[in-house]
Amino acid sequence: MTEMATIDDYRWLVSGAAQPWLDRTSASVPGDLLRQAAGLRRELSASRAHLILETCELRRRARDKFARAADMFFTRRGLEQSTDQGVAAHKASRFAGRTSVVDLACGIGGDLTALAHQGAVLGIDSDQVVALLAGANLASCPQARVACRDAAAGDLAEAGAWHVDPDRRTGGRRSLRAELHSPSAGQIDAWRAQVPHAAVKLAPGATPPEPWAREAECEWISRGGECRQLVAWFGDLAQHAGRRAATVLGATARTLVGDPDQPVATAAGLGEFVFDPDPAVLAAHLLGTLAAEHALEAIDASAAYLTGNRAVLDPALSTFRVVDVLPLETRRLKSYVREHGIGVLEIKKRGVEVEPELLRRQLRLEGDSAATLLLARQAGRQVAVVAQRIVPAEPSPAAAARCLRLD
């Protein structure tokens, strides 16, 4: 059993003393890490050898989140719960020009780092190890400080604005209810009474407490096709108080604002194009707002796919040109892909009980052609829409191999 690391072990980890072992281990092939463990343990204690191996592993995992991942320090939980660099920068832009910003329950410093690029900021976390790692991650930001103390005991009277990322795993189980988080919704409301200008990070699937839904701007943020988080903006940080927003981050930020659950007309039949809304739009329940903006209709009352007769190039939508519509029957689909020489197939689904990877194996794809298969209900029946994905900008080489360019 691995010896439990102490706070002194973590202090050693973030000091220059651990750097030679970090450099040597990070330069090795990932599959060789376990074989290096025995060598590390001949030179280090079991706990410190474990920290070296774990840090190198977590740095590799963090590459998709942080450009500086190779120089940062993480705990497994801290990395999982941290805000990635792109989302953090988007959020931090609302704090531009603020003085004395406080980041409560700052974790390993994902949001804190982005906030530090906007001005002076204080990060607070009650976990001694996490606060130590956050301080190391912010070492190159002189405008940022990290303190280890109970956030609930902090006085925000001197803060101009604040951000909090509540712990959603209190009691050992994940919860989407803000009243069960730590700090709780009640504690957050008490802080808002002191300083009303606040941002509260929540899970994408959370339902904001009713008073928050009335007072705050609730913004769902996606990046890379995944809804990453929900932020409740209060005070003058809210740009659309009492309304919902869905932001899609890419080359630029696309934000849709509206009221939830607006009705969407159901199309009499499929148009020339089918559209798949971004996950942030669906999480924010703004499908009706997006459909109305582009004069689109739903393909079925039970499906989130939209349809229309003109291409729409909007970051909030993936656009597909309809090629064929087939019954959702494996035998028919298998014959179709064989006849058309389809060897590369993207499979997406909405509202049907189909396992895409199982279907892919059953189809036994062969050939040089590429297509997308959209599985859904249309006019009350299960259908497979054969389509070509349309991309509005220069695609990556991998995307170009499977996508149709709209000129």
Short mmCIF file of N, CA, C and O in Angstrom, two decimals, residues 113-226:
data_model
loop_
_atom_site.label_atom_id
_atom_site.label_comp_id
_atom_site.label_asym_id
_atom_site.label_seq_id
_atom_site.Cartn_x
_atom_site.Cartn_y
_atom_site.Cartn_z
N THR A 113 -6.31 31.58 -12.18
CA THR A 113 -5.27 32.01 -13.13
C THR A 113 -5.84 32.98 -14.15
O THR A 113 -5.22 34.01 -14.47
N ALA A 114 -7.02 32.68 -14.69
CA ALA A 114 -7.64 33.57 -15.67
C ALA A 114 -8.02 34.90 -15.03
O ALA A 114 -7.84 35.96 -15.64
N LEU A 115 -8.53 34.86 -13.81
CA LEU A 115 -8.89 36.09 -13.12
C LEU A 115 -7.66 36.96 -12.86
O LEU A 115 -7.73 38.19 -12.92
N ALA A 116 -6.53 36.33 -12.60
CA ALA A 116 -5.30 37.08 -12.32
C ALA A 116 -4.84 37.88 -13.54
O ALA A 116 -4.14 38.89 -13.39
N HIS A 117 -5.23 37.46 -14.73
CA HIS A 117 -4.88 38.21 -15.93
C HIS A 117 -5.75 39.45 -16.09
O HIS A 117 -5.47 40.29 -16.95
N GLN A 118 -6.79 39.56 -15.29
CA GLN A 118 -7.66 40.74 -15.33
C GLN A 118 -7.32 41.75 -14.24
O GLN A 118 -7.72 42.91 -14.33
N GLY A 119 -6.60 41.33 -13.20
CA GLY A 119 -6.25 42.24 -12.12
C GLY A 119 -5.98 41.49 -10.83
O GLY A 119 -5.84 40.27 -10.82
N ALA A 120 -5.92 42.23 -9.74
CA ALA A 120 -5.59 41.64 -8.44
C ALA A 120 -6.69 40.68 -8.00
O ALA A 120 -7.88 40.99 -8.10
N VAL A 121 -6.28 39.51 -7.49
CA VAL A 121 -7.26 38.52 -7.08
C VAL A 121 -6.69 37.73 -5.90
O VAL A 121 -5.49 37.47 -5.81
N LEU A 122 -7.58 37.34 -5.00
CA LEU A 122 -7.25 36.50 -3.86
C LEU A 122 -7.98 35.18 -4.01
O LEU A 122 -9.21 35.17 -4.16
N GLY A 123 -7.25 34.07 -3.97
CA GLY A 123 -7.86 32.75 -3.99
C GLY A 123 -7.90 32.18 -2.58
O GLY A 123 -6.93 32.28 -1.84
N ILE A 124 -9.02 31.58 -2.22
CA ILE A 124 -9.20 30.99 -0.89
C ILE A 124 -9.65 29.55 -1.04
O ILE A 124 -10.58 29.25 -1.81
N ASP A 125 -8.97 28.64 -0.33
CA ASP A 125 -9.42 27.25 -0.29
C ASP A 125 -9.09 26.68 1.09
O ASP A 125 -8.03 26.97 1.65
N SER A 126 -10.02 25.88 1.60
CA SER A 126 -9.84 25.34 2.95
C SER A 126 -8.94 24.11 2.99
O SER A 126 -8.49 23.71 4.07
N ASP A 127 -8.65 23.51 1.82
CA ASP A 127 -7.80 22.33 1.76
C ASP A 127 -6.35 22.77 1.68
O ASP A 127 -5.94 23.45 0.73
N GLN A 128 -5.54 22.35 2.65
CA GLN A 128 -4.16 22.81 2.74
C GLN A 128 -3.34 22.40 1.52
O GLN A 128 -2.55 23.20 0.98
N VAL A 129 -3.52 21.18 1.07
CA VAL A 129 -2.78 20.70 -0.09
C VAL A 129 -3.20 21.45 -1.35
O VAL A 129 -2.37 21.93 -2.13
N VAL A 130 -4.50 21.59 -1.55
CA VAL A 130 -5.01 22.26 -2.75
C VAL A 130 -4.55 23.72 -2.78
O VAL A 130 -4.14 24.22 -3.83
N ALA A 131 -4.61 24.39 -1.65
CA ALA A 131 -4.16 25.79 -1.60
C ALA A 131 -2.67 25.89 -1.93
O ALA A 131 -2.23 26.83 -2.61
N LEU A 132 -1.88 24.93 -1.44
CA LEU A 132 -0.45 24.92 -1.74
C LEU A 132 -0.22 24.77 -3.24
O LEU A 132 0.60 25.50 -3.84
N LEU A 133 -0.93 23.84 -3.89
CA LEU A 133 -0.76 23.62 -5.32
C LEU A 133 -1.24 24.82 -6.12
O LEU A 133 -0.61 25.20 -7.12
N ALA A 134 -2.34 25.43 -5.69
CA ALA A 134 -2.82 26.63 -6.38
C ALA A 134 -1.78 27.74 -6.31
O ALA A 134 -1.53 28.44 -7.29
N GLY A 135 -1.17 27.91 -5.14
CA GLY A 135 -0.12 28.92 -5.00
C GLY A 135 1.04 28.66 -5.95
O GLY A 135 1.59 29.59 -6.55
N ALA A 136 1.42 27.38 -6.10
CA ALA A 136 2.50 27.04 -7.02
C ALA A 136 2.09 27.31 -8.46
O ALA A 136 2.90 27.80 -9.27
N ASN A 137 0.84 27.04 -8.80
CA ASN A 137 0.37 27.28 -10.16
C ASN A 137 0.27 28.76 -10.48
O ASN A 137 0.29 29.14 -11.66
N LEU A 138 0.14 29.58 -9.46
CA LEU A 138 0.01 31.04 -9.64
C LEU A 138 1.31 31.77 -9.34
O LEU A 138 1.32 33.00 -9.24
N ALA A 139 2.41 31.04 -9.19
CA ALA A 139 3.67 31.66 -8.78
C ALA A 139 4.13 32.75 -9.74
O ALA A 139 4.79 33.71 -9.33
N SER A 140 3.78 32.61 -11.01
CA SER A 140 4.22 33.61 -11.99
C SER A 140 3.24 34.76 -12.14
O SER A 140 3.41 35.61 -13.02
N CYS A 141 2.22 34.81 -11.30
CA CYS A 141 1.21 35.89 -11.36
C CYS A 141 1.30 36.71 -10.08
O CYS A 141 0.64 36.38 -9.08
N PRO A 142 2.11 37.77 -10.06
CA PRO A 142 2.29 38.54 -8.82
C PRO A 142 1.03 39.21 -8.32
O PRO A 142 0.94 39.56 -7.14
N GLN A 143 0.02 39.36 -9.21
CA GLN A 143 -1.22 40.01 -8.79
C GLN A 143 -2.19 39.04 -8.12
O GLN A 143 -3.29 39.44 -7.75
N ALA A 144 -1.76 37.77 -7.98
CA ALA A 144 -2.62 36.77 -7.35
C ALA A 144 -2.03 36.29 -6.04
O ALA A 144 -0.82 36.07 -5.93
N ARG A 145 -2.89 36.11 -5.04
CA ARG A 145 -2.49 35.52 -3.76
C ARG A 145 -3.42 34.36 -3.45
O ARG A 145 -4.57 34.35 -3.88
N VAL A 146 -2.91 33.39 -2.70
CA VAL A 146 -3.72 32.25 -2.28
C VAL A 146 -3.62 32.11 -0.78
O VAL A 146 -2.52 32.16 -0.21
N ALA A 147 -4.77 31.95 -0.13
CA ALA A 147 -4.82 31.77 1.32
C ALA A 147 -5.55 30.48 1.64
O ALA A 147 -6.54 30.14 0.99
N CYS A 148 -5.05 29.77 2.64
CA CYS A 148 -5.71 28.55 3.09
C CYS A 148 -6.54 28.87 4.32
O CYS A 148 -6.00 29.10 5.41
N ARG A 149 -7.83 28.93 4.14
CA ARG A 149 -8.74 29.14 5.26
C ARG A 149 -10.15 28.77 4.82
O ARG A 149 -10.42 28.58 3.65
N ASP A 150 -11.03 28.67 5.79
CA ASP A 150 -12.42 28.34 5.51
C ASP A 150 -13.08 29.53 4.81
O ASP A 150 -13.13 30.62 5.36
N ALA A 151 -13.56 29.31 3.60
CA ALA A 151 -14.16 30.40 2.85
C ALA A 151 -15.36 30.99 3.59
O ALA A 151 -15.61 32.20 3.52
N ALA A 152 -16.09 30.14 4.33
CA ALA A 152 -17.29 30.62 5.03
C ALA A 152 -16.95 31.65 6.09
O ALA A 152 -17.79 32.46 6.48
N ALA A 153 -15.69 31.63 6.57
CA ALA A 153 -15.30 32.58 7.60
C ALA A 153 -14.79 33.90 7.01
O ALA A 153 -14.51 34.84 7.74
N GLY A 154 -14.67 33.94 5.69
CA GLY A 154 -14.12 35.14 5.06
C GLY A 154 -15.10 36.30 5.04
O GLY A 154 -16.30 36.12 4.90
N ASP A 155 -14.59 37.48 5.17
CA ASP A 155 -15.38 38.70 5.07
C ASP A 155 -15.15 39.29 3.69
O ASP A 155 -14.03 39.65 3.33
N LEU A 156 -16.23 39.39 2.89
CA LEU A 156 -16.11 39.88 1.53
C LEU A 156 -16.35 41.37 1.40
O LEU A 156 -16.43 41.89 0.29
N ALA A 157 -16.48 42.05 2.52
CA ALA A 157 -16.84 43.47 2.48
C ALA A 157 -15.88 44.29 1.64
O ALA A 157 -16.26 45.29 1.02
N GLU A 158 -14.59 43.90 1.60
CA GLU A 158 -13.60 44.66 0.85
C GLU A 158 -13.51 44.23 -0.61
O GLU A 158 -12.77 44.85 -1.40
N ALA A 159 -14.20 43.16 -0.98
CA ALA A 159 -14.12 42.65 -2.35
C ALA A 159 -15.01 43.47 -3.28
O ALA A 159 -16.11 43.88 -2.92
N GLY A 160 -14.52 43.67 -4.51
CA GLY A 160 -15.35 44.35 -5.49
C GLY A 160 -16.28 43.38 -6.20
O GLY A 160 -17.36 43.76 -6.65
N ALA A 161 -15.85 42.12 -6.32
CA ALA A 161 -16.65 41.06 -6.93
C ALA A 161 -16.03 39.73 -6.52
O ALA A 161 -14.88 39.70 -6.07
N TRP A 162 -16.77 38.65 -6.70
CA TRP A 162 -16.23 37.36 -6.28
C TRP A 162 -16.78 36.22 -7.13
O TRP A 162 -17.80 36.36 -7.80
N HIS A 163 -16.04 35.12 -7.09
CA HIS A 163 -16.38 33.90 -7.82
C HIS A 163 -16.31 32.74 -6.84
O HIS A 163 -15.47 32.73 -5.94
N VAL A 164 -17.19 31.76 -6.99
CA VAL A 164 -17.13 30.59 -6.13
C VAL A 164 -17.44 29.33 -6.93
O VAL A 164 -18.29 29.34 -7.82
N ASP A 165 -16.70 28.29 -6.62
CA ASP A 165 -16.92 26.97 -7.22
C ASP A 165 -17.24 26.01 -6.08
O ASP A 165 -16.34 25.39 -5.51
N PRO A 166 -18.51 25.86 -5.73
CA PRO A 166 -18.86 25.01 -4.59
C PRO A 166 -18.50 23.56 -4.82
O PRO A 166 -18.52 23.05 -5.95
N ASP A 167 -18.18 22.87 -3.73
CA ASP A 167 -17.91 21.43 -3.77
C ASP A 167 -19.25 20.71 -3.91
O ASP A 167 -20.14 20.85 -3.07
N ARG A 168 -19.37 19.95 -5.00
CA ARG A 168 -20.64 19.26 -5.27
C ARG A 168 -20.63 17.82 -4.78
O ARG A 168 -21.54 17.05 -5.06
N ARG A 169 -19.57 17.42 -4.04
CA ARG A 169 -19.47 16.04 -3.57
C ARG A 169 -19.47 15.96 -2.06
O ARG A 169 -18.84 15.08 -1.48
N THR A 170 -20.14 16.83 -1.40
CA THR A 170 -20.20 16.76 0.06
C THR A 170 -20.91 15.49 0.48
O THR A 170 -21.88 15.05 -0.16
N GLY A 171 -20.43 14.85 1.54
CA GLY A 171 -21.02 13.60 2.00
C GLY A 171 -20.61 12.41 1.15
O GLY A 171 -21.17 11.32 1.30
N GLY A 172 -19.64 12.62 0.22
CA GLY A 172 -19.15 11.53 -0.60
C GLY A 172 -19.95 11.24 -1.84
O GLY A 172 -19.60 10.36 -2.63
N ARG A 173 -21.05 11.97 -2.07
CA ARG A 173 -21.87 11.74 -3.26
C ARG A 173 -22.06 13.04 -4.02
O ARG A 173 -22.26 14.11 -3.43
N ARG A 174 -22.01 12.94 -5.35
CA ARG A 174 -22.20 14.12 -6.19
C ARG A 174 -23.67 14.56 -6.15
O ARG A 174 -24.58 13.73 -6.20
N SER A 175 -23.90 15.87 -6.07
CA SER A 175 -25.26 16.39 -6.04
C SER A 175 -25.37 17.56 -7.01
O SER A 175 -24.43 18.34 -7.18
N LEU A 176 -26.53 17.68 -7.65
CA LEU A 176 -26.81 18.81 -8.54
C LEU A 176 -27.64 19.88 -7.84
O LEU A 176 -28.01 20.87 -8.46
N ARG A 177 -27.90 19.69 -6.56
CA ARG A 177 -28.73 20.64 -5.81
C ARG A 177 -27.85 21.62 -5.05
O ARG A 177 -27.05 21.24 -4.20
N ALA A 178 -28.00 22.91 -5.35
CA ALA A 178 -27.12 23.93 -4.78
C ALA A 178 -27.22 24.00 -3.26
O ALA A 178 -26.26 24.35 -2.58
N GLU A 179 -28.38 23.65 -2.71
CA GLU A 179 -28.52 23.70 -1.25
C GLU A 179 -27.70 22.62 -0.55
O GLU A 179 -27.45 22.71 0.65
N LEU A 180 -27.26 21.59 -1.32
CA LEU A 180 -26.46 20.52 -0.75
C LEU A 180 -24.97 20.70 -1.03
O LEU A 180 -24.16 19.87 -0.63
N HIS A 181 -24.60 21.75 -1.72
CA HIS A 181 -23.19 22.00 -2.02
C HIS A 181 -22.50 22.63 -0.81
O HIS A 181 -23.14 23.02 0.17
N SER A 182 -21.19 22.71 -0.91
CA SER A 182 -20.41 23.38 0.13
C SER A 182 -19.44 24.36 -0.52
O SER A 182 -18.53 23.92 -1.23
N PRO A 183 -19.63 25.66 -0.33
CA PRO A 183 -20.67 26.31 0.47
C PRO A 183 -22.06 26.13 -0.15
O PRO A 183 -22.19 26.00 -1.37
N SER A 184 -23.06 26.18 0.70
CA SER A 184 -24.43 25.95 0.29
C SER A 184 -25.02 27.19 -0.37
O SER A 184 -24.45 28.29 -0.31
N ALA A 185 -26.19 27.01 -0.97
CA ALA A 185 -26.89 28.15 -1.57
C ALA A 185 -27.18 29.22 -0.51
O ALA A 185 -27.11 30.42 -0.79
N GLY A 186 -27.48 28.78 0.72
CA GLY A 186 -27.74 29.74 1.79
C GLY A 186 -26.51 30.58 2.12
O GLY A 186 -26.61 31.80 2.32
N GLN A 187 -25.33 29.93 2.19
CA GLN A 187 -24.10 30.66 2.45
C GLN A 187 -23.79 31.63 1.30
O GLN A 187 -23.36 32.77 1.53
N ILE A 188 -24.01 31.18 0.09
CA ILE A 188 -23.77 32.04 -1.07
C ILE A 188 -24.69 33.25 -1.04
O ILE A 188 -24.27 34.38 -1.33
N ASP A 189 -25.94 33.04 -0.65
CA ASP A 189 -26.87 34.18 -0.54
C ASP A 189 -26.42 35.15 0.54
O ASP A 189 -26.57 36.37 0.39
N ALA A 190 -25.84 34.64 1.63
CA ALA A 190 -25.32 35.52 2.68
C ALA A 190 -24.16 36.36 2.15
O ALA A 190 -24.04 37.55 2.46
N TRP A 191 -23.30 35.75 1.35
CA TRP A 191 -22.19 36.52 0.74
C TRP A 191 -22.74 37.56 -0.24
O TRP A 191 -22.23 38.67 -0.33
N ARG A 192 -23.79 37.19 -0.97
CA ARG A 192 -24.37 38.15 -1.92
C ARG A 192 -24.95 39.35 -1.20
O ARG A 192 -24.99 40.45 -1.76
N ALA A 193 -25.39 39.14 0.03
CA ALA A 193 -25.90 40.27 0.80
C ALA A 193 -24.78 41.25 1.13
O ALA A 193 -25.01 42.46 1.25
N GLN A 194 -23.55 40.73 1.27
CA GLN A 194 -22.39 41.60 1.51
C GLN A 194 -21.94 42.28 0.22
O GLN A 194 -21.76 43.49 0.17
N VAL A 195 -21.71 41.46 -0.82
CA VAL A 195 -21.23 41.95 -2.11
C VAL A 195 -22.08 41.28 -3.19
O VAL A 195 -21.95 40.06 -3.40
N PRO A 196 -22.94 42.00 -3.87
CA PRO A 196 -23.89 41.37 -4.79
C PRO A 196 -23.30 40.94 -6.13
O PRO A 196 -23.96 40.20 -6.87
N HIS A 197 -22.09 41.37 -6.45
CA HIS A 197 -21.52 41.12 -7.78
C HIS A 197 -20.74 39.81 -7.75
O HIS A 197 -19.60 39.75 -7.29
N ALA A 198 -21.35 38.74 -8.26
CA ALA A 198 -20.79 37.40 -8.03
C ALA A 198 -21.04 36.50 -9.22
O ALA A 198 -21.96 36.70 -10.02
N ALA A 199 -20.17 35.46 -9.31
CA ALA A 199 -20.33 34.39 -10.29
C ALA A 199 -20.26 33.07 -9.53
O ALA A 199 -19.32 32.84 -8.78
N VAL A 200 -21.27 32.22 -9.72
CA VAL A 200 -21.33 30.93 -9.04
C VAL A 200 -21.26 29.83 -10.10
O VAL A 200 -22.11 29.75 -10.99
N LYS A 201 -20.22 28.99 -10.00
CA LYS A 201 -20.04 27.89 -10.95
C LYS A 201 -20.87 26.69 -10.50
O LYS A 201 -20.79 26.28 -9.35
N LEU A 202 -21.64 26.13 -11.42
CA LEU A 202 -22.46 24.96 -11.15
C LEU A 202 -22.24 23.92 -12.24
O LEU A 202 -21.71 24.22 -13.31
N ALA A 203 -22.67 22.69 -11.98
CA ALA A 203 -22.59 21.65 -13.00
C ALA A 203 -23.58 21.93 -14.11
O ALA A 203 -24.64 22.53 -13.89
N PRO A 204 -23.27 21.52 -15.36
CA PRO A 204 -24.18 21.80 -16.48
C PRO A 204 -25.58 21.26 -16.28
O PRO A 204 -26.55 21.84 -16.77
N GLY A 205 -25.69 20.14 -15.54
CA GLY A 205 -27.00 19.54 -15.35
C GLY A 205 -27.76 20.07 -14.15
O GLY A 205 -28.87 19.59 -13.85
N ALA A 206 -27.19 21.05 -13.46
CA ALA A 206 -27.84 21.58 -12.25
C ALA A 206 -29.06 22.43 -12.62
O ALA A 206 -29.10 23.06 -13.68
N THR A 207 -30.02 22.45 -11.72
CA THR A 207 -31.15 23.37 -11.84
C THR A 207 -30.96 24.47 -10.81
O THR A 207 -30.95 24.20 -9.61
N PRO A 208 -30.77 25.71 -11.24
CA PRO A 208 -30.54 26.80 -10.27
C PRO A 208 -31.75 26.95 -9.34
O PRO A 208 -32.90 26.74 -9.77
N PRO A 209 -31.53 27.25 -8.06
CA PRO A 209 -32.65 27.52 -7.17
C PRO A 209 -33.56 28.59 -7.78
O PRO A 209 -33.09 29.50 -8.46
N GLU A 210 -34.84 28.49 -7.53
CA GLU A 210 -35.81 29.39 -8.16
C GLU A 210 -35.47 30.87 -7.96
O GLU A 210 -35.55 31.66 -8.91
N PRO A 211 -35.07 31.30 -6.74
CA PRO A 211 -34.72 32.72 -6.59
C PRO A 211 -33.55 33.12 -7.48
O PRO A 211 -33.52 34.23 -8.01
N TRP A 212 -32.58 32.22 -7.66
CA TRP A 212 -31.44 32.53 -8.54
C TRP A 212 -31.90 32.65 -9.98
O TRP A 212 -31.44 33.53 -10.71
N ALA A 213 -32.80 31.76 -10.41
CA ALA A 213 -33.28 31.80 -11.79
C ALA A 213 -33.98 33.13 -12.09
O ALA A 213 -33.92 33.62 -13.22
N ARG A 214 -34.61 33.72 -11.08
CA ARG A 214 -35.29 35.00 -11.27
C ARG A 214 -34.31 36.17 -11.28
O ARG A 214 -34.50 37.15 -12.00
N GLU A 215 -33.26 36.10 -10.45
CA GLU A 215 -32.38 37.25 -10.26
C GLU A 215 -31.14 37.21 -11.14
O GLU A 215 -30.63 38.26 -11.54
N ALA A 216 -30.62 36.02 -11.40
CA ALA A 216 -29.32 35.89 -12.07
C ALA A 216 -29.47 35.71 -13.57
O ALA A 216 -30.55 35.36 -14.07
N GLU A 217 -28.38 35.94 -14.26
CA GLU A 217 -28.25 35.44 -15.63
C GLU A 217 -27.62 34.05 -15.52
O GLU A 217 -26.53 33.91 -14.96
N CYS A 218 -28.30 33.03 -16.02
CA CYS A 218 -27.78 31.68 -15.98
C CYS A 218 -27.20 31.35 -17.35
O CYS A 218 -27.94 31.30 -18.35
N GLU A 219 -25.88 31.15 -17.40
CA GLU A 219 -25.17 30.94 -18.67
C GLU A 219 -24.58 29.53 -18.71
O GLU A 219 -23.75 29.18 -17.87
N TRP A 220 -25.00 28.75 -19.71
CA TRP A 220 -24.41 27.44 -19.96
C TRP A 220 -23.31 27.63 -21.00
O TRP A 220 -23.53 28.26 -22.04
N ILE A 221 -22.13 27.08 -20.74
CA ILE A 221 -20.97 27.31 -21.58
C ILE A 221 -20.47 25.97 -22.14
O ILE A 221 -20.25 25.02 -21.39
N SER A 222 -20.28 25.92 -23.46
CA SER A 222 -19.74 24.71 -24.09
C SER A 222 -18.45 25.04 -24.81
O SER A 222 -18.21 26.17 -25.25
N ARG A 223 -17.61 24.01 -24.93
CA ARG A 223 -16.39 24.11 -25.73
C ARG A 223 -16.07 22.72 -26.26
O ARG A 223 -16.21 21.74 -25.53
N GLY A 224 -15.70 22.66 -27.53
CA GLY A 224 -15.36 21.37 -28.12
C GLY A 224 -16.51 20.39 -28.16
O GLY A 224 -16.30 19.17 -28.05
N GLY A 225 -17.73 20.88 -28.32
CA GLY A 225 -18.88 20.00 -28.42
C GLY A 225 -19.37 19.43 -27.10
O GLY A 225 -20.20 18.53 -27.09
N GLU A 226 -18.89 19.98 -25.98
CA GLU A 226 -19.30 19.49 -24.66
C GLU A 226 -19.72 20.67 -23.80
O GLU A 226 -19.01 21.68 -23.73
#
